[in-house]
Coordinates of C-alpha atoms and ligand atoms in Angstrom, one line a residue:
M1 CA -16.4 97.1 41.2
S2 CA -19.5 99.3 41.8
E3 CA -22.9 97.9 41.7
R4 CA -25.1 98.1 38.3
R5 CA -28.9 98.5 38.4
L6 CA -31.3 97.3 35.8
E7 CA -34.8 97.9 35.8
G8 CA -37.6 95.5 35.2
T9 CA -40.9 94.6 36.3
G10 CA -41.0 93.3 39.9
V11 CA -43.3 90.3 40.2
T12 CA -43.3 89.3 43.9
P13 CA -42.2 91.9 46.6
L14 CA -39.4 89.7 47.6
S15 CA -35.6 90.1 47.1
G16 CA -32.9 87.3 46.8
V17 CA -29.2 87.3 46.2
G18 CA -27.2 84.8 44.5
T19 CA -24.9 83.5 41.7
V20 CA -25.9 83.5 38.1
I21 CA -26.9 80.5 36.2
W22 CA -27.9 81.0 32.7
Y23 CA -30.7 79.1 31.2
D24 CA -30.3 78.9 27.5
Q25 CA -33.1 77.0 26.0
E26 CA -32.5 78.1 22.5
V27 CA -31.0 75.0 20.5
D28 CA -28.6 76.2 17.6
L29 CA -29.2 74.5 14.3
P30 CA -26.7 74.3 11.5
E31 CA -27.8 75.1 8.0
P32 CA -30.2 72.5 6.7
P33 CA -28.8 70.0 4.1
A34 CA -30.1 70.1 0.6
P35 CA -33.6 68.7 0.2
D36 CA -32.4 65.8 -1.9
E37 CA -30.0 64.8 1.0
V38 CA -32.9 64.4 3.3
D39 CA -35.1 61.3 3.6
P40 CA -38.5 62.5 4.4
D41 CA -39.8 59.1 5.8
A42 CA -36.7 58.8 8.3
E43 CA -37.6 62.5 9.4
H44 CA -41.3 61.7 10.0
D45 CA -40.2 59.0 12.1
R46 CA -37.7 61.2 14.1
F47 CA -40.5 63.7 14.5
E48 CA -43.3 61.1 15.7
T49 CA -40.6 59.7 18.2
A50 CA -40.0 63.3 19.4
L51 CA -43.7 63.8 19.9
D52 CA -44.0 60.9 21.9
A53 CA -41.1 61.6 24.0
A54 CA -42.2 65.1 24.7
R55 CA -45.8 63.7 25.7
E56 CA -44.1 61.4 28.1
E57 CA -42.1 64.2 29.6
L58 CA -45.1 66.7 29.9
Q59 CA -47.1 63.9 31.5
A60 CA -44.7 63.6 34.1
E61 CA -44.1 67.1 34.6
R62 CA -48.0 67.5 34.8
D63 CA -48.2 64.9 37.6
R64 CA -45.3 66.6 39.6
T65 CA -46.7 69.8 39.3
A66 CA -50.3 68.6 40.3
E67 CA -48.7 67.0 43.4
E68 CA -46.3 69.8 44.4
V69 CA -48.0 73.2 43.2
G70 CA -51.5 72.5 42.4
E71 CA -54.2 71.0 40.1
D72 CA -54.8 74.4 38.6
E73 CA -51.2 74.9 37.6
A74 CA -50.9 71.6 36.3
A75 CA -53.7 72.2 33.9
I76 CA -50.9 74.3 31.8
F77 CA -49.4 71.0 30.8
D78 CA -52.8 69.7 29.7
A79 CA -52.9 72.8 27.1
H80 CA -49.2 71.9 26.3
L81 CA -50.2 68.3 25.6
Q82 CA -53.2 69.3 23.5
F83 CA -50.9 71.7 21.5
L84 CA -48.7 68.6 20.6
D85 CA -51.9 67.0 19.2
D86 CA -53.1 70.0 17.3
P87 CA -53.2 68.9 13.6
Q88 CA -52.8 72.7 12.5
I89 CA -49.2 72.8 14.2
T90 CA -48.2 69.2 13.6
G91 CA -49.5 69.4 10.0
A92 CA -47.2 72.5 9.4
V93 CA -44.3 70.5 10.5
E94 CA -45.2 67.5 8.5
D95 CA -45.5 69.7 5.5
A96 CA -42.1 71.3 6.0
I97 CA -40.6 67.8 6.2
D98 CA -42.4 66.9 2.9
E99 CA -40.7 69.9 1.5
G100 CA -37.2 68.5 2.2
L101 CA -36.4 69.8 5.7
P102 CA -35.1 67.4 8.5
A103 CA -37.3 67.2 11.5
E104 CA -35.5 69.9 13.6
H105 CA -35.8 72.6 11.0
A106 CA -39.2 71.4 10.3
V107 CA -40.3 72.0 13.9
R108 CA -38.7 75.3 13.9
E109 CA -40.4 76.5 10.7
G110 CA -43.7 74.6 11.5
F111 CA -44.3 76.4 14.9
E112 CA -43.3 79.9 13.7
G113 CA -46.5 80.7 12.0
A114 CA -48.6 79.7 15.0
I115 CA -46.2 81.6 17.2
E116 CA -46.4 84.7 15.1
Q117 CA -50.3 84.5 14.8
M118 CA -50.4 84.5 18.6
E119 CA -48.1 87.4 19.1
A120 CA -50.0 89.5 16.6
A121 CA -53.2 89.2 18.7
G122 CA -51.1 90.9 21.5
G123 CA -51.9 90.9 25.2
R124 CA -52.4 87.7 27.1
M125 CA -52.6 85.9 23.7
A126 CA -49.1 86.7 23.0
E127 CA -48.2 85.4 26.3
R128 CA -49.6 82.0 25.1
A129 CA -47.2 82.3 22.1
D130 CA -44.7 81.6 24.9
D131 CA -46.3 78.3 25.6
L132 CA -45.9 77.5 21.9
R133 CA -42.2 78.3 22.2
D134 CA -41.8 76.2 25.4
I135 CA -43.4 73.2 23.2
R136 CA -41.2 74.0 20.2
D137 CA -38.0 74.1 22.2
R138 CA -38.8 71.0 24.0
L139 CA -39.4 69.2 20.6
L140 CA -36.1 70.7 19.3
R141 CA -34.1 69.3 22.4
I142 CA -35.5 66.2 21.9
V143 CA -34.7 65.7 18.3
T144 CA -31.3 67.1 18.5
D145 CA -30.8 65.1 21.5
S146 CA -29.5 68.3 23.3
E147 CA -28.8 68.2 27.3
R148 CA -31.1 70.4 29.4
L149 CA -30.1 72.1 32.5
D150 CA -32.2 70.3 35.3
L151 CA -34.2 73.1 36.9
S152 CA -35.2 71.2 39.7
E153 CA -31.7 70.4 40.8
L154 CA -30.1 73.7 40.7
P155 CA -27.3 74.4 43.4
E156 CA -28.7 76.4 46.2
G157 CA -28.2 80.2 46.0
T158 CA -28.8 80.2 42.3
V159 CA -30.4 83.3 40.6
L160 CA -31.7 81.7 37.3
L161 CA -31.4 84.3 34.2
A162 CA -33.2 83.5 30.9
E163 CA -34.3 85.4 28.1
M164 CA -37.8 84.0 28.8
L165 CA -39.1 81.3 31.1
T166 CA -42.1 79.3 30.2
P167 CA -44.5 77.8 32.7
S168 CA -43.0 74.4 32.8
D169 CA -39.6 75.9 33.6
T170 CA -40.7 77.9 36.4
A171 CA -42.8 75.0 37.8
Q172 CA -39.7 73.1 38.4
L173 CA -37.9 75.8 40.4
D174 CA -37.4 74.9 44.0
P175 CA -37.9 78.0 46.2
E176 CA -35.8 76.4 48.8
R177 CA -32.8 76.5 46.3
V178 CA -33.5 79.3 44.0
A179 CA -32.7 82.6 45.3
G180 CA -34.8 84.5 42.3
F181 CA -35.0 84.6 38.7
A182 CA -35.0 87.4 36.0
T183 CA -35.8 87.4 32.3
A184 CA -35.3 89.7 29.6
K185 CA -39.0 89.3 28.2
G186 CA -42.2 88.7 29.7
G187 CA -44.7 90.7 31.8
R188 CA -46.5 90.5 35.3
T189 CA -49.5 88.5 33.9
S190 CA -47.4 85.8 32.2
H191 CA -47.5 82.3 33.6
A192 CA -43.9 82.5 34.7
A193 CA -44.8 85.5 36.7
I194 CA -47.7 83.9 38.2
F195 CA -46.1 80.7 39.3
A196 CA -43.3 82.7 40.8
R197 CA -46.0 84.8 42.9
S198 CA -47.7 81.5 43.9
I199 CA -44.4 79.7 45.0
G200 CA -42.7 82.9 46.5
I201 CA -39.8 83.2 44.5
P202 CA -38.1 86.7 44.0
A203 CA -38.5 87.6 40.4
V204 CA -38.1 90.5 37.9
V205 CA -39.4 90.1 34.4
G206 CA -39.0 92.4 31.3
V207 CA -35.7 93.5 32.2
G208 CA -34.7 93.8 28.3
E209 CA -31.9 93.1 26.4
Q210 CA -29.2 94.2 29.0
L211 CA -30.0 91.4 31.0
L212 CA -28.5 89.3 28.3
E213 CA -25.1 91.0 29.1
I214 CA -24.8 89.7 32.7
E215 CA -22.1 86.9 33.0
A216 CA -22.5 83.4 34.4
D217 CA -21.3 83.1 38.0
A218 CA -21.9 86.8 38.6
E219 CA -23.4 87.8 41.9
I220 CA -26.7 89.5 41.5
V221 CA -29.6 90.7 43.5
V222 CA -33.2 90.2 42.4
D223 CA -35.4 92.7 43.8
G224 CA -38.8 92.0 42.9
E225 CA -40.2 94.8 45.1
A226 CA -38.4 97.5 43.4
G227 CA -38.4 95.7 40.1
E228 CA -34.5 95.9 39.8
V229 CA -31.6 93.4 39.1
V230 CA -28.5 94.7 40.7
V231 CA -25.3 93.3 39.4
D232 CA -22.2 93.2 41.5
P233 CA -24.1 94.5 44.4
D234 CA -22.2 96.2 47.4
E235 CA -22.3 94.9 50.9
A236 CA -25.4 96.9 51.9
T237 CA -27.5 95.9 49.0
R238 CA -26.6 92.3 49.4
E239 CA -27.4 92.4 53.1
R240 CA -30.7 94.2 52.4
A241 CA -31.7 91.6 49.9
A242 CA -30.5 88.3 52.2
E243 CA -32.7 89.7 54.9
S244 CA -35.9 87.9 55.1
R245 CA -38.7 89.9 55.0
D246 CA -39.4 91.2 58.7
V247 CA -43.1 91.8 58.6
E248 CA -45.7 90.6 61.0
I249 CA -48.3 88.2 59.8
R250 CA -51.7 89.5 61.1
T251 CA -54.1 86.8 60.9
E252 CA -56.7 89.0 62.7
R253 CA -58.8 91.7 61.0
V254 CA -57.3 95.2 61.4
A255 CA -58.7 98.6 62.2
T256 CA -57.2 102.1 61.9
A257 CA -55.7 103.4 65.3
D258 CA -59.1 105.1 66.0
G259 CA -61.2 101.8 65.3
E260 CA -62.3 102.2 61.8
P261 CA -62.4 98.4 60.5
V262 CA -60.7 98.2 56.9
E263 CA -60.9 94.6 55.3
V264 CA -57.6 93.5 53.8
A265 CA -58.2 90.8 51.2
A266 CA -56.2 88.8 48.7
N267 CA -56.5 88.6 44.9
I268 CA -56.4 85.1 43.6
G269 CA -56.5 83.4 40.1
T270 CA -56.6 79.9 41.1
A271 CA -57.6 77.8 44.1
A272 CA -53.9 76.9 44.5
E273 CA -53.4 80.5 45.8
L274 CA -55.8 80.3 48.6
E275 CA -53.2 78.5 50.9
G276 CA -50.9 81.5 50.5
A277 CA -53.7 83.9 51.0
V278 CA -54.6 82.3 54.3
A279 CA -50.9 82.3 55.3
Q280 CA -50.4 86.1 54.7
G281 CA -53.3 86.7 56.9
A282 CA -55.9 87.6 54.3
D283 CA -59.5 88.5 55.8
A284 CA -61.1 87.5 52.7
V285 CA -60.9 87.1 48.8
G286 CA -61.4 90.5 47.4
L287 CA -61.1 89.3 43.8
F288 CA -61.2 85.9 42.4
R289 CA -60.2 86.1 38.7
T290 CA -62.2 83.2 37.3
E291 CA -60.7 83.5 33.6
F292 CA -57.6 81.7 34.9
L293 CA -60.0 78.5 35.4
F294 CA -60.8 78.9 31.7
L295 CA -57.2 79.7 30.3
D296 CA -54.9 77.0 28.8
R297 CA -57.4 74.3 28.3
A298 CA -59.5 73.2 25.3
T299 CA -62.7 73.1 26.8
P300 CA -64.4 75.2 29.6
P301 CA -64.6 73.8 33.0
D302 CA -68.2 72.4 33.5
E303 CA -70.5 73.4 36.1
D304 CA -69.4 70.7 38.8
E305 CA -65.7 71.5 38.1
Q306 CA -66.4 75.1 39.0
L307 CA -68.6 74.2 42.0
E308 CA -66.0 72.3 43.5
T309 CA -63.3 75.3 42.8
Y310 CA -65.7 77.9 44.3
V311 CA -66.5 75.6 47.5
E312 CA -62.8 75.2 48.1
A313 CA -62.3 79.1 48.1
L314 CA -65.4 79.5 50.5
D315 CA -64.2 76.8 52.7
A316 CA -60.7 78.5 52.8
F317 CA -62.3 81.6 54.4
P318 CA -65.0 80.2 56.7
E319 CA -65.2 83.4 58.7
G320 CA -64.7 85.5 55.4
R321 CA -66.1 86.7 52.1
V322 CA -65.1 85.4 48.8
V323 CA -65.7 87.8 45.9
V324 CA -65.8 85.9 42.7
R325 CA -65.6 87.8 39.6
T326 CA -67.5 86.4 36.6
L327 CA -65.6 85.8 33.5
D328 CA -63.6 88.6 32.3
I329 CA -62.4 87.5 28.9
G330 CA -61.7 89.6 25.6
G331 CA -59.5 92.7 25.8
D332 CA -56.2 91.1 26.8
K333 CA -57.5 87.7 28.0
P334 CA -58.8 85.8 24.7
I335 CA -59.6 82.2 25.3
P336 CA -58.9 79.8 22.4
Y337 CA -62.6 77.8 22.7
V338 CA -64.8 80.8 22.6
D339 CA -65.9 82.2 19.7
A340 CA -64.4 85.6 19.2
E341 CA -64.0 88.0 16.3
E342 CA -60.5 89.8 16.1
E343 CA -61.1 93.3 17.2
E344 CA -59.3 96.5 16.3
N345 CA -59.1 97.8 19.7
P346 CA -60.0 94.8 22.0
F347 CA -59.8 96.8 25.2
L348 CA -62.7 99.0 24.0
G349 CA -64.6 96.1 22.4
T350 CA -66.5 93.0 23.6
R351 CA -64.9 92.2 26.9
G352 CA -66.2 91.3 30.5
I353 CA -69.8 91.5 30.9
R354 CA -70.3 92.4 27.2
R355 CA -69.2 89.0 26.4
S356 CA -71.3 87.5 29.2
L357 CA -74.5 89.1 28.1
G358 CA -73.8 88.3 24.3
P359 CA -71.6 85.4 22.8
D360 CA -70.7 83.9 26.1
A361 CA -74.3 83.7 27.5
E362 CA -74.1 80.1 28.1
L363 CA -70.9 80.2 29.9
F364 CA -72.3 83.0 32.0
R365 CA -75.3 81.0 33.1
T366 CA -73.2 77.9 33.7
Q367 CA -71.0 79.9 36.0
L368 CA -73.7 81.6 37.7
R369 CA -75.4 78.0 38.5
A370 CA -72.0 76.9 39.9
L371 CA -71.7 80.0 42.0
L372 CA -75.1 80.0 43.4
R373 CA -74.9 76.5 44.3
A374 CA -71.3 77.0 45.9
G375 CA -72.9 79.7 47.9
A376 CA -75.4 77.2 49.9
E377 CA -72.3 74.5 49.9
G378 CA -69.3 76.5 51.0
D379 CA -68.3 77.8 54.6
G380 CA -67.6 81.5 53.7
E381 CA -70.0 84.2 52.5
L382 CA -70.1 84.2 48.6
A383 CA -70.1 87.6 46.7
V384 CA -70.4 87.9 42.9
M385 CA -69.2 90.6 40.8
F386 CA -69.4 91.6 37.3
P387 CA -66.4 93.0 35.4
M388 CA -66.2 96.0 32.9
V389 CA -69.7 97.3 33.5
A390 CA -70.7 100.6 31.7
T391 CA -74.3 100.7 31.8
V392 CA -77.2 100.4 34.4
K393 CA -78.9 98.4 31.6
E394 CA -75.9 95.7 31.9
V395 CA -76.6 95.3 35.4
D396 CA -80.5 95.0 35.2
R397 CA -79.8 92.5 32.4
S398 CA -77.1 90.5 34.5
L399 CA -79.7 90.7 37.5
A400 CA -82.3 89.2 35.3
V401 CA -79.9 86.3 34.2
I402 CA -79.3 85.5 38.0
E403 CA -83.3 85.3 38.4
D404 CA -83.6 82.9 35.6
V405 CA -80.9 80.7 36.9
R406 CA -82.3 80.9 40.2
A407 CA -85.7 79.6 38.9
E408 CA -83.8 77.1 37.0
L409 CA -82.2 75.7 40.1
D410 CA -85.6 75.7 41.9
E411 CA -86.8 73.5 39.2
D412 CA -83.9 71.3 39.4
G413 CA -84.3 70.7 42.9
L414 CA -80.7 72.0 43.7
A415 CA -79.8 73.9 46.8
Y416 CA -78.4 77.5 46.4
E417 CA -77.9 80.7 48.2
M418 CA -78.1 84.3 46.8
P419 CA -74.7 85.8 47.1
E420 CA -74.0 89.5 47.7
L421 CA -74.0 91.1 44.2
G422 CA -71.5 94.0 43.0
V423 CA -69.6 95.5 40.1
M424 CA -66.3 96.3 39.3
V425 CA -65.7 100.0 38.7
E426 CA -63.4 100.0 35.7
T427 CA -65.0 102.5 33.4
P428 CA -65.6 106.0 33.6
A429 CA -69.3 105.3 32.8
A430 CA -69.4 103.1 35.8
V431 CA -68.2 106.0 38.0
F432 CA -70.6 108.4 36.5
M433 CA -73.6 106.2 37.0
G434 CA -72.4 105.2 40.3
E435 CA -75.5 106.3 42.3
Q436 CA -77.9 104.3 40.0
L437 CA -75.6 101.2 40.3
A438 CA -75.4 101.3 44.0
E439 CA -79.1 101.5 44.4
R440 CA -79.3 98.1 42.6
L441 CA -76.2 96.3 44.2
D442 CA -74.5 95.4 47.4
F443 CA -70.8 96.5 46.7
F444 CA -68.3 97.9 44.2
S445 CA -64.6 96.9 43.7
I446 CA -62.6 99.5 41.9
G447 CA -60.3 97.9 39.2
T448 CA -57.6 100.6 39.0
N449 CA -55.7 98.7 36.3
D450 CA -58.5 99.3 33.8
L451 CA -60.0 102.5 35.4
T452 CA -56.7 104.1 35.1
Q453 CA -56.2 103.3 31.5
Y454 CA -59.7 104.4 30.6
V455 CA -59.6 107.6 32.6
M456 CA -56.2 108.5 31.2
A457 CA -56.7 107.1 27.9
A458 CA -53.3 105.3 28.4
S459 CA -53.0 101.5 27.6
R460 CA -52.1 99.3 30.6
Q461 CA -49.7 97.4 28.1
N462 CA -48.1 100.2 26.3
E463 CA -44.6 101.2 27.7
A464 CA -44.6 104.4 25.8
V465 CA -47.5 105.8 27.9
A466 CA -46.7 104.0 31.1
H467 CA -46.1 107.5 32.8
L468 CA -49.8 108.3 32.0
H469 CA -51.0 104.8 33.2
N470 CA -50.5 105.8 36.8
P471 CA -53.3 105.7 39.5
R472 CA -51.7 108.4 41.6
D473 CA -52.8 111.0 38.8
P474 CA -55.3 113.3 40.5
A475 CA -57.8 112.5 37.9
V476 CA -57.9 108.8 38.8
L477 CA -58.1 109.9 42.4
R478 CA -60.9 112.0 41.7
A479 CA -62.8 109.0 39.9
I480 CA -62.1 106.8 42.9
D481 CA -63.5 109.6 45.2
R482 CA -66.7 110.0 43.2
A483 CA -67.2 106.2 43.2
V484 CA -66.8 105.9 46.9
D485 CA -69.4 108.7 47.5
A486 CA -71.9 106.9 45.2
A487 CA -71.4 103.5 46.9
H488 CA -71.8 105.0 50.2
A489 CA -74.9 107.1 49.4
G490 CA -76.7 103.9 48.1
D491 CA -75.5 102.1 51.1
A492 CA -73.1 99.9 49.3
W493 CA -69.7 98.8 50.4
I494 CA -66.8 99.6 48.2
G495 CA -63.4 98.0 47.9
M496 CA -60.4 98.2 45.5
C497 CA -58.8 95.2 43.7
G498 CA -56.5 96.9 41.3
E499 CA -52.9 96.8 41.9
M500 CA -53.1 100.1 43.6
A501 CA -54.9 98.6 46.5
G502 CA -51.6 96.6 47.3
D503 CA -49.2 99.6 47.1
P504 CA -48.3 100.2 50.8
E505 CA -47.2 103.7 50.3
L506 CA -50.9 104.4 49.4
T507 CA -52.8 102.8 52.2
E508 CA -53.3 105.9 54.1
L509 CA -54.5 107.7 51.1
L510 CA -56.9 104.9 50.3
V511 CA -58.4 104.7 53.7
G512 CA -58.7 108.5 53.6
L513 CA -60.6 108.1 50.4
G514 CA -63.2 106.0 52.3
L515 CA -62.5 102.5 50.8
D516 CA -64.0 99.7 53.0
E517 CA -61.8 97.0 51.6
L518 CA -58.4 96.8 50.0
S519 CA -57.6 93.5 47.9
M520 CA -54.3 92.7 46.6
S521 CA -51.7 90.0 45.7
A522 CA -51.4 88.0 49.2
V523 CA -47.5 88.9 49.6
T524 CA -48.3 92.6 50.3
I525 CA -51.0 92.0 52.7
P526 CA -48.9 92.1 56.0
D527 CA -47.4 95.3 54.9
V528 CA -50.9 97.0 54.3
K529 CA -52.3 95.7 57.5
A530 CA -49.2 97.0 59.3
N531 CA -50.1 100.4 57.9
V532 CA -53.8 100.4 58.6
V533 CA -53.3 100.0 62.3
E534 CA -51.3 103.1 62.2
I535 CA -53.6 105.3 60.5
D536 CA -55.7 107.9 62.1
T537 CA -58.9 108.5 60.0
A538 CA -59.3 112.3 60.3
E539 CA -55.8 112.7 59.2
A540 CA -56.1 110.4 56.4
R541 CA -59.2 112.1 55.0
E542 CA -57.3 115.5 55.3
F543 CA -54.6 113.9 53.3
A544 CA -57.0 112.5 50.9
E545 CA -58.6 116.0 50.5
Q546 CA -55.2 117.5 49.7
A547 CA -54.4 114.8 47.1
L548 CA -57.7 115.2 45.5
A549 CA -56.9 119.0 45.4
S550 CA -53.6 118.3 43.7
E551 CA -53.1 119.4 40.0
T552 CA -50.5 116.9 39.0
K553 CA -49.3 113.4 40.0
A554 CA -46.0 115.2 41.1
Q555 CA -47.8 117.1 43.4
V556 CA -49.6 113.8 44.8
N557 CA -46.3 112.3 45.0
E558 CA -44.7 115.1 47.0
R559 CA -47.6 115.0 49.5
L560 CA -47.1 111.2 49.8
E561 CA -43.4 111.8 50.4
E562 CA -44.1 114.3 53.1
Ligands
LIG1 C1 -58.4 95.9 37.4 O1 -58.7 96.2 36.1 O2 -57.8 96.7 38.3 C2 -58.6 94.6 37.8 C3 -58.4 94.4 38.9 O3 -59.0 93.7 36.9 P1 -57.8 92.8 35.9 O4 -56.6 93.4 36.2 O5 -58.0 91.5 36.2 O6 -58.3 93.7 34.6
LIG2 MG1 -60.0 94.7 35.1

C-alpha cells in the first residue's frame, strides 16, 4: 500500500512512528426519556455526585501534573476546578434537570451555551472552550459510568489520534511511551500544543476531518516538523521518523564563521519551560510571554507570585539575559477576570500596551513592581519589553509608569534594579517610528507573527489568507530591514522573537538583515545555532540585499533554495 500524507500544523519539530490508538472522548447518549419519567431529585443527586467525583479526579491529576510537569501547567486544573463551581454553568445544568432531563442530557445541554459563547469570542478564548468540553466530557463519563482509556498507560509506540485533546489528556501522556499524537482540531497555541512542546512529544494538530478516517492499529508517522501525518509510511519515511534528531546541542554562545556573535535565545510561556530551554542550549530568554501566567485562573497572580517566577527565570540564566514581555492580552488572548468590552476587531483593538496604559493599569504596575524587584534578586540580566507599541507617546507613558513604580519601591524600602527596556516591533507604526523609539530604548524585538499580519493585512488565524500571512514576503522583509536600521542608528540592539526566527531555513537571511539575537521555541535552537556557525556575514548581507530587492515571495523562496 502506498503512503498517504495528511497536512496539519506541526507543533514540535520532532517525528515519531507508531501504531494508532483512537481516543474517543465523546460519550454517546441515547434519546432522553419523556420528562414525566424523570425524577428531578434523583437526577440532582446524580449530578452532585458526579461533580464531587470530578473534583476528586481533577485534584489528583492536578497534583500529579504539578509533580511531573510543573506548577504552572498544573494551574490549568485549578481553572477546571473553578469551572465546576461556576454557578452560571452548574445553574444551567440544574435548570435543565428541573425541566425534565436526566443528569447526563442536562450536562450536555447546560454546557452548550457557555461553550458556544467562548467559541464565538474567537482566538484563544475559543481555545478555552476546549477546557469546558474537557470538563463536560469528564462529567458525562462519570454520570454514565463509562470506561475511559488510561492515557498514562498507553502501550509503547502508540500514536494517539483524537478529534481533540484537552489539556488534562495531554498532561497524562508519557513521552517515553507515546510516539506522537495528532488531532483533527486545534491550533499551535492550544494548550494541548503547548504541553506537547514542553514535554517534547511529536505532534500535529488541526489535520481536519480526514484524520478521522484513519483506522485503529494503522501504522503512521507524525512529523511535527513538516506538519504532516503519514499513513502507511514506506520504509524510508518510517526510518527517517524513527531516527532520533541528530543535532548537536551547543551550550556555548555562537558566532558566524567570520566571528560576528549572534545570540540564540528561547521563547517561553511558563517557568516550566526553562529547563528545556537550558537543555537545548539557549543563551538567554528572548521572550517570556507572561500572559500565560495570567490565563486559566480566576484571579491574577499577585506581586510576590510573579516575583518568584521572574526570579526563577533569571536564576536559570545566570550568565544570560531574560527578556520579559509585559502582559499582552486582548486580541486573541482575553483573560476572564479582566474587564474587557467585546470588540468587533480585537486584533486592531485594545490589546497589549494599550490595555496596560488603560483598563489594566493596576495589573501593569503590579507586574512592573515584581519585575524591578526580580531584577535585583535574580542572577541573570533582566530586560523588560512592551508589546503592541504603535506610538512614541505609549513608550513615554510606559517609561513614566516605570519611574513612578521606582519611586514607590524607594518609598517602600524594597530593593530593585532597573532592567534594560525595549519594545516589540509588531506594528508598521513602530517600524516607521523606529528611530524615535530607539532613542528612548535599549532594544527592539521583532514580533513577526503580528508584524506580518499587520503589514500584509492578513489575520494570523484565518486559513483563507494564510498564503498572505508569510514573513518571507518582501514587504515584511523590508519592514524588518527598516527596523534593524532604526535600532542600530539609535545604538539599540535588535532581536526577533516571532516564529520566523526559529525557521532554520531563514537563519542566513536574518543574520544578513543584521539581527543581533534570534529567539524561538527551544526545540529549534540546536538547528539555528548549527546554521549560525556556518554563515559568512558578507555573503549573508549580499543574500539579504537580493531578498530585499525581490518583487515576490516566490522570488525570495527561489533565492533561499539556491
Ligand atoms: C509576535 O507577534 O511575533 C510575537 C512573538 O508575539 P505573540 O505571538 O505572542 O503575539
Ligand atoms: Mg505578538
